[in-house]
C-alpha cells in the first residue's frame, strides 16, 4: 500500500504524538513509518549544537534510504513541517507529496528561553521548566489544545516520559545553540509536490493567514481548516484528520 512517514514537531515526546492516528491509518492499508528525530522521543541525545533543519532532514533521508522508501507521503506536524519541506527541497526523491499539520514554517521556531540558554544553571532550569516536563511545560501544553479536557494528567504523564532520558536537558540546550542553515522559506519555490495543509481554527501559534500564505507559496496545495481544534488537530479531531490523511495518501496511488 501507500507509504506515509510521520514526522513530529518540536516536542520532546517525538513520534508518540501520532498514537491517536496510527491504528486508523493502518486499517486503511497505509504503510506507516513514525520517526523520532535526533534529540526527540527515544532517539539519541546529542549534546553538540547540530540540531538544524538541514541535519534533521539528513537524518530523515538516511532512514528512508535504509528502508528503501521513495516517493512517500510525508506527514508532518508543527516544526516538523519545516523538516519535511527541507527534505523535499534537498532530496525530492523521497517525497511524493506532503501533508502538513499546523505547519510552523515562517520564522525559526526556537525555545522562548533561548536568550538564557548559555547562562549556567539558569539555562538548564528554563529548559526543564518550559520544554522538558516542568510546571510551565504542562501549562503551555494545555494552552495549545482547544479542548482542554484532552490534556489529562494521564496524557501529560505519558508524553513526559521521554524527558527522563539522560541528556535531554543538554540536548535542548544544544538545540537552542544550533545555527540556522536552512534556505526556507525561499527554498519552497523548489518544492513541486501535491500538498495538504491542515490547520486547527483555534491554533494559538499558526494563523489562517500564515497557512494561506504557505498554500500560495507552495502552489499545488490544498488548505483545510479543522474546526474546534488547536495546535494538535490530529489528537483533538483524530478521526476527521485521519480521514483526510487516508484519502490523501490513497489518492497518490490512483
PDB file of C-alpha atoms in Angstrom:
ATOM      1  CA  UNK A   1       0.000   0.000   0.000  1.00  0.00           C
ATOM      2  CA  UNK A   2       0.960   3.674   0.009  1.00  0.00           C
ATOM      3  CA  UNK A   3       3.613   4.744   2.499  1.00  0.00           C
ATOM      4  CA  UNK A   4       3.263   7.604   4.971  1.00  0.00           C
ATOM      5  CA  UNK A   5       6.175   8.897   7.035  1.00  0.00           C
ATOM      6  CA  UNK A   6       5.091  10.611  10.273  1.00  0.00           C
ATOM      7  CA  UNK A   7       7.329  13.470  11.406  1.00  0.00           C
ATOM      8  CA  UNK A   8       6.666  15.084  14.790  1.00  0.00           C
ATOM      9  CA  UNK A   9       7.033  18.741  15.803  1.00  0.00           C
ATOM     10  CA  UNK A  10       9.380  20.451  18.258  1.00  0.00           C
ATOM     11  CA  UNK A  11       8.090  18.433  21.202  1.00  0.00           C
ATOM     12  CA  UNK A  12      10.075  16.094  23.401  1.00  0.00           C
ATOM     13  CA  UNK A  13       7.646  13.163  23.057  1.00  0.00           C
ATOM     14  CA  UNK A  14       8.528  12.825  19.372  1.00  0.00           C
ATOM     15  CA  UNK A  15       6.619  10.173  17.426  1.00  0.00           C
ATOM     16  CA  UNK A  16       4.340   9.450  20.386  1.00  0.00           C
ATOM     17  CA  UNK A  17       2.217  12.367  19.182  1.00  0.00           C
ATOM     18  CA  UNK A  18       0.821  10.102  16.431  1.00  0.00           C
ATOM     19  CA  UNK A  19      -0.648   7.392  18.687  1.00  0.00           C
ATOM     20  CA  UNK A  20      -4.231   8.529  18.046  1.00  0.00           C
ATOM     21  CA  UNK A  21      -3.743   8.212  14.281  1.00  0.00           C
ATOM     22  CA  UNK A  22      -1.727   5.102  13.507  1.00  0.00           C
ATOM     23  CA  UNK A  23      -4.416   2.482  14.010  1.00  0.00           C
ATOM     24  CA  UNK A  24      -6.946   4.126  11.691  1.00  0.00           C
ATOM     25  CA  UNK A  25      -4.353   4.851   9.010  1.00  0.00           C
ATOM     26  CA  UNK A  26      -3.035   1.284   9.166  1.00  0.00           C
ATOM     27  CA  UNK A  27      -6.577  -0.061   8.769  1.00  0.00           C
ATOM     28  CA  UNK A  28      -6.822   1.992   5.578  1.00  0.00           C
ATOM     29  CA  UNK A  29      -3.987  -0.083   4.131  1.00  0.00           C
ATOM     30  CA  UNK A  30      -1.288   2.541   4.557  1.00  0.00           C
ATOM     31  CA  UNK A  31       2.255   1.545   5.488  1.00  0.00           C
ATOM     32  CA  UNK A  32       3.394   3.791   8.339  1.00  0.00           C
ATOM     33  CA  UNK A  33       6.850   4.866   9.434  1.00  0.00           C
ATOM     34  CA  UNK A  34       6.898   7.003  12.597  1.00  0.00           C
ATOM     35  CA  UNK A  35      10.181   8.794  13.189  1.00  0.00           C
ATOM     36  CA  UNK A  36      11.879  10.121  16.318  1.00  0.00           C
ATOM     37  CA  UNK A  37      14.194  12.824  15.009  1.00  0.00           C
ATOM     38  CA  UNK A  38      17.532  13.353  16.740  1.00  0.00           C
ATOM     39  CA  UNK A  39      17.060  14.622  20.287  1.00  0.00           C
ATOM     40  CA  UNK A  40      13.350  13.796  20.479  1.00  0.00           C
ATOM     41  CA  UNK A  41      11.302  10.838  21.658  1.00  0.00           C
ATOM     42  CA  UNK A  42      13.621   7.914  22.315  1.00  0.00           C
ATOM     43  CA  UNK A  43      16.363   8.935  19.896  1.00  0.00           C
ATOM     44  CA  UNK A  44      19.972   9.730  20.789  1.00  0.00           C
ATOM     45  CA  UNK A  45      20.606  12.826  22.917  1.00  0.00           C
ATOM     46  CA  UNK A  46      23.434  14.553  21.084  1.00  0.00           C
ATOM     47  CA  UNK A  47      24.867  17.424  23.157  1.00  0.00           C
ATOM     48  CA  UNK A  48      26.666  19.221  20.324  1.00  0.00           C
ATOM     49  CA  UNK A  49      24.863  22.085  18.525  1.00  0.00           C
ATOM     50  CA  UNK A  50      23.985  20.119  15.398  1.00  0.00           C
ATOM     51  CA  UNK A  51      20.202  20.376  15.608  1.00  0.00           C
ATOM     52  CA  UNK A  52      19.451  22.233  12.403  1.00  0.00           C
ATOM     53  CA  UNK A  53      16.759  21.725   9.770  1.00  0.00           C
ATOM     54  CA  UNK A  54      19.430  20.561   7.333  1.00  0.00           C
ATOM     55  CA  UNK A  55      20.858  17.977   9.758  1.00  0.00           C
ATOM     56  CA  UNK A  56      17.412  16.676  10.704  1.00  0.00           C
ATOM     57  CA  UNK A  57      16.484  16.376   7.016  1.00  0.00           C
ATOM     58  CA  UNK A  58      19.675  14.333   6.500  1.00  0.00           C
ATOM     59  CA  UNK A  59      18.694  12.027   9.387  1.00  0.00           C
ATOM     60  CA  UNK A  60      15.287  11.539   7.794  1.00  0.00           C
ATOM     61  CA  UNK A  61      16.777  10.924   4.345  1.00  0.00           C
ATOM     62  CA  UNK A  62      19.225   8.324   5.702  1.00  0.00           C
ATOM     63  CA  UNK A  63      16.387   6.485   7.411  1.00  0.00           C
ATOM     64  CA  UNK A  64      14.220   6.415   4.288  1.00  0.00           C
ATOM     65  CA  UNK A  65      17.188   5.319   2.199  1.00  0.00           C
ATOM     66  CA  UNK A  66      17.888   2.423   4.582  1.00  0.00           C
ATOM     67  CA  UNK A  67      14.228   1.381   4.398  1.00  0.00           C
ATOM     68  CA  UNK A  68      14.226   1.709   0.573  1.00  0.00           C
ATOM     69  CA  UNK A  69      11.386   4.227   0.696  1.00  0.00           C
ATOM     70  CA  UNK A  70      10.908   6.756  -2.082  1.00  0.00           C
ATOM     71  CA  UNK A  71       8.047   8.972  -3.185  1.00  0.00           C
ATOM     72  CA  UNK A  72       6.305   8.706   0.191  1.00  0.00           C
ATOM     73  CA  UNK A  73       3.677  10.952   1.710  1.00  0.00           C
ATOM     74  CA  UNK A  74       5.487  12.916   4.409  1.00  0.00           C
ATOM     75  CA  UNK A  75       3.031  13.801   7.184  1.00  0.00           C
ATOM     76  CA  UNK A  76       4.482  16.446   9.487  1.00  0.00           C
ATOM     77  CA  UNK A  77       3.304  18.447  12.487  1.00  0.00           C
ATOM     78  CA  UNK A  78       4.371  21.926  13.573  1.00  0.00           C
ATOM     79  CA  UNK A  79       8.116  22.490  13.238  1.00  0.00           C
ATOM     80  CA  UNK A  80       8.351  19.057  11.612  1.00  0.00           C
ATOM     81  CA  UNK A  81       6.726  20.664   8.577  1.00  0.00           C
ATOM     82  CA  UNK A  82       9.905  22.690   8.067  1.00  0.00           C
ATOM     83  CA  UNK A  83      11.975  19.495   8.277  1.00  0.00           C
ATOM     84  CA  UNK A  84       9.674  17.907   5.668  1.00  0.00           C
ATOM     85  CA  UNK A  85       9.961  20.920   3.371  1.00  0.00           C
ATOM     86  CA  UNK A  86      13.735  20.934   3.788  1.00  0.00           C
ATOM     87  CA  UNK A  87      13.799  17.264   2.785  1.00  0.00           C
ATOM     88  CA  UNK A  88      11.562  17.937  -0.241  1.00  0.00           C
ATOM     89  CA  UNK A  89      13.857  20.778  -1.287  1.00  0.00           C
ATOM     90  CA  UNK A  90      17.156  18.924  -0.830  1.00  0.00           C
ATOM     91  CA  UNK A  91      16.254  15.306  -1.653  1.00  0.00           C
ATOM     92  CA  UNK A  92      12.947  15.285  -3.541  1.00  0.00           C
ATOM     93  CA  UNK A  93      13.288  11.613  -4.493  1.00  0.00           C
ATOM     94  CA  UNK A  94      11.981  10.677  -1.058  1.00  0.00           C
ATOM     95  CA  UNK A  95       8.897  12.893  -1.199  1.00  0.00           C
ATOM     96  CA  UNK A  96       5.844  12.117  -3.311  1.00  0.00           C
ATOM     97  CA  UNK A  97       3.556  14.531  -1.503  1.00  0.00           C
ATOM     98  CA  UNK A  98       3.286  16.470   1.758  1.00  0.00           C
ATOM     99  CA  UNK A  99       0.637  16.642   4.476  1.00  0.00           C
ATOM    100  CA  UNK A 100       1.461  19.497   6.844  1.00  0.00           C
ATOM    101  CA  UNK A 101      -0.481  19.788  10.105  1.00  0.00           C
ATOM    102  CA  UNK A 102      -0.353  23.125  11.967  1.00  0.00           C
ATOM    103  CA  UNK A 103       2.793  23.955   9.975  1.00  0.00           C
ATOM    104  CA  UNK A 104       5.409  26.187  11.592  1.00  0.00           C
ATOM    105  CA  UNK A 105       7.401  27.493   8.638  1.00  0.00           C
ATOM    106  CA  UNK A 106       7.743  31.277   8.667  1.00  0.00           C
ATOM    107  CA  UNK A 107      10.255  32.304  11.263  1.00  0.00           C
ATOM    108  CA  UNK A 108      12.541  29.880  13.034  1.00  0.00           C
ATOM    109  CA  UNK A 109      10.890  28.013  15.900  1.00  0.00           C
ATOM    110  CA  UNK A 110      13.249  28.395  18.839  1.00  0.00           C
ATOM    111  CA  UNK A 111      12.718  27.992  22.578  1.00  0.00           C
ATOM    112  CA  UNK A 112      11.466  31.125  24.338  1.00  0.00           C
ATOM    113  CA  UNK A 113      14.287  30.587  26.831  1.00  0.00           C
ATOM    114  CA  UNK A 114      16.993  30.715  24.138  1.00  0.00           C
ATOM    115  CA  UNK A 115      18.436  34.052  25.380  1.00  0.00           C
ATOM    116  CA  UNK A 116      19.427  32.419  28.679  1.00  0.00           C
ATOM    117  CA  UNK A 117      20.454  29.046  27.252  1.00  0.00           C
ATOM    118  CA  UNK A 118      24.171  29.702  27.823  1.00  0.00           C
ATOM    119  CA  UNK A 119      23.739  31.022  31.355  1.00  0.00           C
ATOM    120  CA  UNK A 120      24.918  28.352  33.850  1.00  0.00           C
ATOM    121  CA  UNK A 121      22.074  26.749  35.793  1.00  0.00           C
ATOM    122  CA  UNK A 122      19.539  29.319  34.569  1.00  0.00           C
ATOM    123  CA  UNK A 123      19.543  27.853  31.060  1.00  0.00           C
ATOM    124  CA  UNK A 124      19.083  24.291  32.319  1.00  0.00           C
ATOM    125  CA  UNK A 125      16.338  25.365  34.710  1.00  0.00           C
ATOM    126  CA  UNK A 126      14.462  27.225  31.993  1.00  0.00           C
ATOM    127  CA  UNK A 127      14.767  24.292  29.575  1.00  0.00           C
ATOM    128  CA  UNK A 128      13.345  21.919  32.176  1.00  0.00           C
ATOM    129  CA  UNK A 129      10.582  24.259  33.305  1.00  0.00           C
ATOM    130  CA  UNK A 130       9.282  25.119  29.824  1.00  0.00           C
ATOM    131  CA  UNK A 131      10.203  22.300  27.419  1.00  0.00           C
ATOM    132  CA  UNK A 132      11.124  19.231  29.433  1.00  0.00           C
ATOM    133  CA  UNK A 133       8.291  18.332  31.745  1.00  0.00           C
ATOM    134  CA  UNK A 134       8.436  21.219  34.217  1.00  0.00           C
ATOM    135  CA  UNK A 135       5.430  23.177  35.528  1.00  0.00           C
ATOM    136  CA  UNK A 136       5.234  25.685  32.665  1.00  0.00           C
ATOM    137  CA  UNK A 137       5.518  22.840  30.154  1.00  0.00           C
ATOM    138  CA  UNK A 138       2.158  21.460  31.284  1.00  0.00           C
ATOM    139  CA  UNK A 139       0.529  24.901  31.204  1.00  0.00           C
ATOM    140  CA  UNK A 140       1.792  25.572  27.686  1.00  0.00           C
ATOM    141  CA  UNK A 141       0.583  22.173  26.501  1.00  0.00           C
ATOM    142  CA  UNK A 142      -2.921  22.911  27.806  1.00  0.00           C
ATOM    143  CA  UNK A 143      -2.836  26.284  26.060  1.00  0.00           C
ATOM    144  CA  UNK A 144      -2.094  24.568  22.750  1.00  0.00           C
ATOM    145  CA  UNK A 145      -5.248  22.446  22.920  1.00  0.00           C
ATOM    146  CA  UNK A 146      -8.677  23.908  22.221  1.00  0.00           C
ATOM    147  CA  UNK A 147     -10.294  21.006  24.069  1.00  0.00           C
ATOM    148  CA  UNK A 148      -8.624  21.328  27.463  1.00  0.00           C
ATOM    149  CA  UNK A 149     -10.279  18.101  28.656  1.00  0.00           C
ATOM    150  CA  UNK A 150      -7.974  16.184  26.288  1.00  0.00           C
ATOM    151  CA  UNK A 151      -4.963  17.260  28.347  1.00  0.00           C
ATOM    152  CA  UNK A 152      -5.455  14.836  31.213  1.00  0.00           C
ATOM    153  CA  UNK A 153      -2.876  14.017  33.870  1.00  0.00           C
ATOM    154  CA  UNK A 154      -2.513  10.588  32.212  1.00  0.00           C
ATOM    155  CA  UNK A 155      -1.781  12.241  28.840  1.00  0.00           C
ATOM    156  CA  UNK A 156       0.800  14.582  30.358  1.00  0.00           C
ATOM    157  CA  UNK A 157       2.462  11.718  32.222  1.00  0.00           C
ATOM    158  CA  UNK A 158       2.606   9.685  29.015  1.00  0.00           C
ATOM    159  CA  UNK A 159       4.188  12.377  26.840  1.00  0.00           C
ATOM    160  CA  UNK A 160       6.514  13.468  29.656  1.00  0.00           C
ATOM    161  CA  UNK A 161       8.195  10.040  29.763  1.00  0.00           C
ATOM    162  CA  UNK A 162      10.970  10.791  27.218  1.00  0.00           C
ATOM    163  CA  UNK A 163      12.057  13.775  29.332  1.00  0.00           C
ATOM    164  CA  UNK A 164      13.561  11.299  31.798  1.00  0.00           C
ATOM    165  CA  UNK A 165      16.103  10.083  29.243  1.00  0.00           C
ATOM    166  CA  UNK A 166      19.604  11.063  30.341  1.00  0.00           C
ATOM    167  CA  UNK A 167      20.913  14.018  28.360  1.00  0.00           C
ATOM    168  CA  UNK A 168      17.529  15.521  27.442  1.00  0.00           C
ATOM    169  CA  UNK A 169      18.226  18.910  29.035  1.00  0.00           C
ATOM    170  CA  UNK A 170      21.680  19.122  27.448  1.00  0.00           C
ATOM    171  CA  UNK A 171      20.178  18.210  24.087  1.00  0.00           C
ATOM    172  CA  UNK A 172      17.621  21.003  24.436  1.00  0.00           C
ATOM    173  CA  UNK A 173      20.411  23.453  25.256  1.00  0.00           C
ATOM    174  CA  UNK A 174      22.262  22.273  22.138  1.00  0.00           C
ATOM    175  CA  UNK A 175      19.122  22.854  20.063  1.00  0.00           C
ATOM    176  CA  UNK A 176      18.927  26.420  21.347  1.00  0.00           C
ATOM    177  CA  UNK A 177      22.570  26.973  20.321  1.00  0.00           C
ATOM    178  CA  UNK A 178      22.322  25.401  16.872  1.00  0.00           C
ATOM    179  CA  UNK A 179      22.861  27.751  13.907  1.00  0.00           C
ATOM    180  CA  UNK A 180      20.352  28.418  11.169  1.00  0.00           C
ATOM    181  CA  UNK A 181      21.295  26.567   7.993  1.00  0.00           C
ATOM    182  CA  UNK A 182      18.001  26.347   6.134  1.00  0.00           C
ATOM    183  CA  UNK A 183      17.060  28.193   2.961  1.00  0.00           C
ATOM    184  CA  UNK A 184      13.384  28.175   3.889  1.00  0.00           C
ATOM    185  CA  UNK A 185      11.041  29.797   3.114  1.00  0.00           C
ATOM    186  CA  UNK A 186      12.791  30.805  -0.133  1.00  0.00           C
ATOM    187  CA  UNK A 187      13.649  27.183  -0.892  1.00  0.00           C
ATOM    188  CA  UNK A 188       9.974  26.264  -1.049  1.00  0.00           C
ATOM    189  CA  UNK A 189       9.982  27.520  -4.633  1.00  0.00           C
ATOM    190  CA  UNK A 190      11.719  24.228  -5.499  1.00  0.00           C
ATOM    191  CA  UNK A 191       9.040  22.078  -3.848  1.00  0.00           C
ATOM    192  CA  UNK A 192       6.713  20.849  -6.591  1.00  0.00           C
ATOM    193  CA  UNK A 193       4.595  18.139  -4.985  1.00  0.00           C
ATOM    194  CA  UNK A 194       0.898  17.974  -4.031  1.00  0.00           C
ATOM    195  CA  UNK A 195       0.453  19.320  -0.508  1.00  0.00           C
ATOM    196  CA  UNK A 196      -2.364  19.108   2.020  1.00  0.00           C
ATOM    197  CA  UNK A 197      -2.351  21.698   4.817  1.00  0.00           C
ATOM    198  CA  UNK A 198      -4.472  21.010   7.897  1.00  0.00           C
ATOM    199  CA  UNK A 199      -4.930  23.771  10.462  1.00  0.00           C
ATOM    200  CA  UNK A 200      -6.959  23.931  13.643  1.00  0.00           C
ATOM    201  CA  UNK A 201      -9.211  27.005  13.657  1.00  0.00           C
ATOM    202  CA  UNK A 202      -8.158  27.742  17.259  1.00  0.00           C
ATOM    203  CA  UNK A 203      -4.415  27.236  16.799  1.00  0.00           C
ATOM    204  CA  UNK A 204      -2.632  29.694  19.135  1.00  0.00           C
ATOM    205  CA  UNK A 205       0.627  29.596  17.155  1.00  0.00           C
ATOM    206  CA  UNK A 206      -0.279  29.342  13.456  1.00  0.00           C
ATOM    207  CA  UNK A 207      -2.808  31.746  11.967  1.00  0.00           C
ATOM    208  CA  UNK A 208      -5.056  31.138   8.971  1.00  0.00           C
ATOM    209  CA  UNK A 209      -3.182  33.965   7.239  1.00  0.00           C
ATOM    210  CA  UNK A 210       0.114  32.082   7.625  1.00  0.00           C
ATOM    211  CA  UNK A 211      -1.473  28.862   6.377  1.00  0.00           C
ATOM    212  CA  UNK A 212      -2.932  30.707   3.376  1.00  0.00           C
ATOM    213  CA  UNK A 213       0.492  32.206   2.646  1.00  0.00           C
ATOM    214  CA  UNK A 214       2.020  28.722   2.735  1.00  0.00           C
ATOM    215  CA  UNK A 215      -0.687  27.445   0.397  1.00  0.00           C
ATOM    216  CA  UNK A 216       0.121  30.256  -2.031  1.00  0.00           C
ATOM    217  CA  UNK A 217       3.894  29.787  -1.791  1.00  0.00           C
ATOM    218  CA  UNK A 218       3.665  26.050  -2.470  1.00  0.00           C
ATOM    219  CA  UNK A 219       1.321  26.423  -5.423  1.00  0.00           C
ATOM    220  CA  UNK A 220      -0.064  22.894  -5.639  1.00  0.00           C
ATOM    221  CA  UNK A 221      -1.565  22.920  -2.150  1.00  0.00           C
ATOM    222  CA  UNK A 222      -4.966  22.495  -0.510  1.00  0.00           C
ATOM    223  CA  UNK A 223      -5.824  24.119   2.830  1.00  0.00           C
ATOM    224  CA  UNK A 224      -8.382  22.554   5.185  1.00  0.00           C
ATOM    225  CA  UNK A 225      -9.454  24.232   8.417  1.00  0.00           C
ATOM    226  CA  UNK A 226     -10.333  21.828  11.230  1.00  0.00           C
ATOM    227  CA  UNK A 227     -12.993  23.466  13.360  1.00  0.00           C
ATOM    228  CA  UNK A 228     -12.849  23.395  17.151  1.00  0.00           C
ATOM    229  CA  UNK A 229      -9.200  22.290  17.233  1.00  0.00           C
ATOM    230  CA  UNK A 230      -5.995  23.926  18.426  1.00  0.00           C
ATOM    231  CA  UNK A 231      -2.366  23.168  17.600  1.00  0.00           C
ATOM    232  CA  UNK A 232      -2.950  19.404  17.827  1.00  0.00           C
ATOM    233  CA  UNK A 233      -5.863  18.697  15.447  1.00  0.00           C
ATOM    234  CA  UNK A 234      -4.502  15.183  14.838  1.00  0.00           C
ATOM    235  CA  UNK A 235      -5.191  14.452  18.524  1.00  0.00           C
ATOM    236  CA  UNK A 236      -8.265  16.571  19.208  1.00  0.00           C
ATOM    237  CA  UNK A 237     -10.029  15.584  15.966  1.00  0.00           C
ATOM    238  CA  UNK A 238      -8.179  12.368  15.227  1.00  0.00           C
ATOM    239  CA  UNK A 239     -10.987  10.691  13.258  1.00  0.00           C
ATOM    240  CA  UNK A 240     -11.554  13.691  10.999  1.00  0.00           C
ATOM    241  CA  UNK A 241      -7.841  14.279  10.428  1.00  0.00           C
ATOM    242  CA  UNK A 242      -7.332  10.544   9.900  1.00  0.00           C
ATOM    243  CA  UNK A 243      -9.910  10.546   7.103  1.00  0.00           C
ATOM    244  CA  UNK A 244      -8.235  13.462   5.365  1.00  0.00           C
ATOM    245  CA  UNK A 245      -4.818  11.827   5.628  1.00  0.00           C
ATOM    246  CA  UNK A 246      -6.014   8.411   4.459  1.00  0.00           C
ATOM    247  CA  UNK A 247      -7.788   9.866   1.432  1.00  0.00           C
ATOM    248  CA  UNK A 248      -4.745  11.979   0.575  1.00  0.00           C
ATOM    249  CA  UNK A 249      -2.343   9.021   0.827  1.00  0.00           C
ATOM    250  CA  UNK A 250      -4.562   6.701  -1.179  1.00  0.00           C
ATOM    251  CA  UNK A 251      -5.141   9.297  -3.902  1.00  0.00           C
ATOM    252  CA  UNK A 252      -1.421   9.223  -4.613  1.00  0.00           C
ATOM    253  CA  UNK A 253      -1.680   5.620  -5.817  1.00  0.00           C
ATOM    254  CA  UNK A 254      -4.544   6.223  -8.247  1.00  0.00           C
TER     255      UNK A 254
END
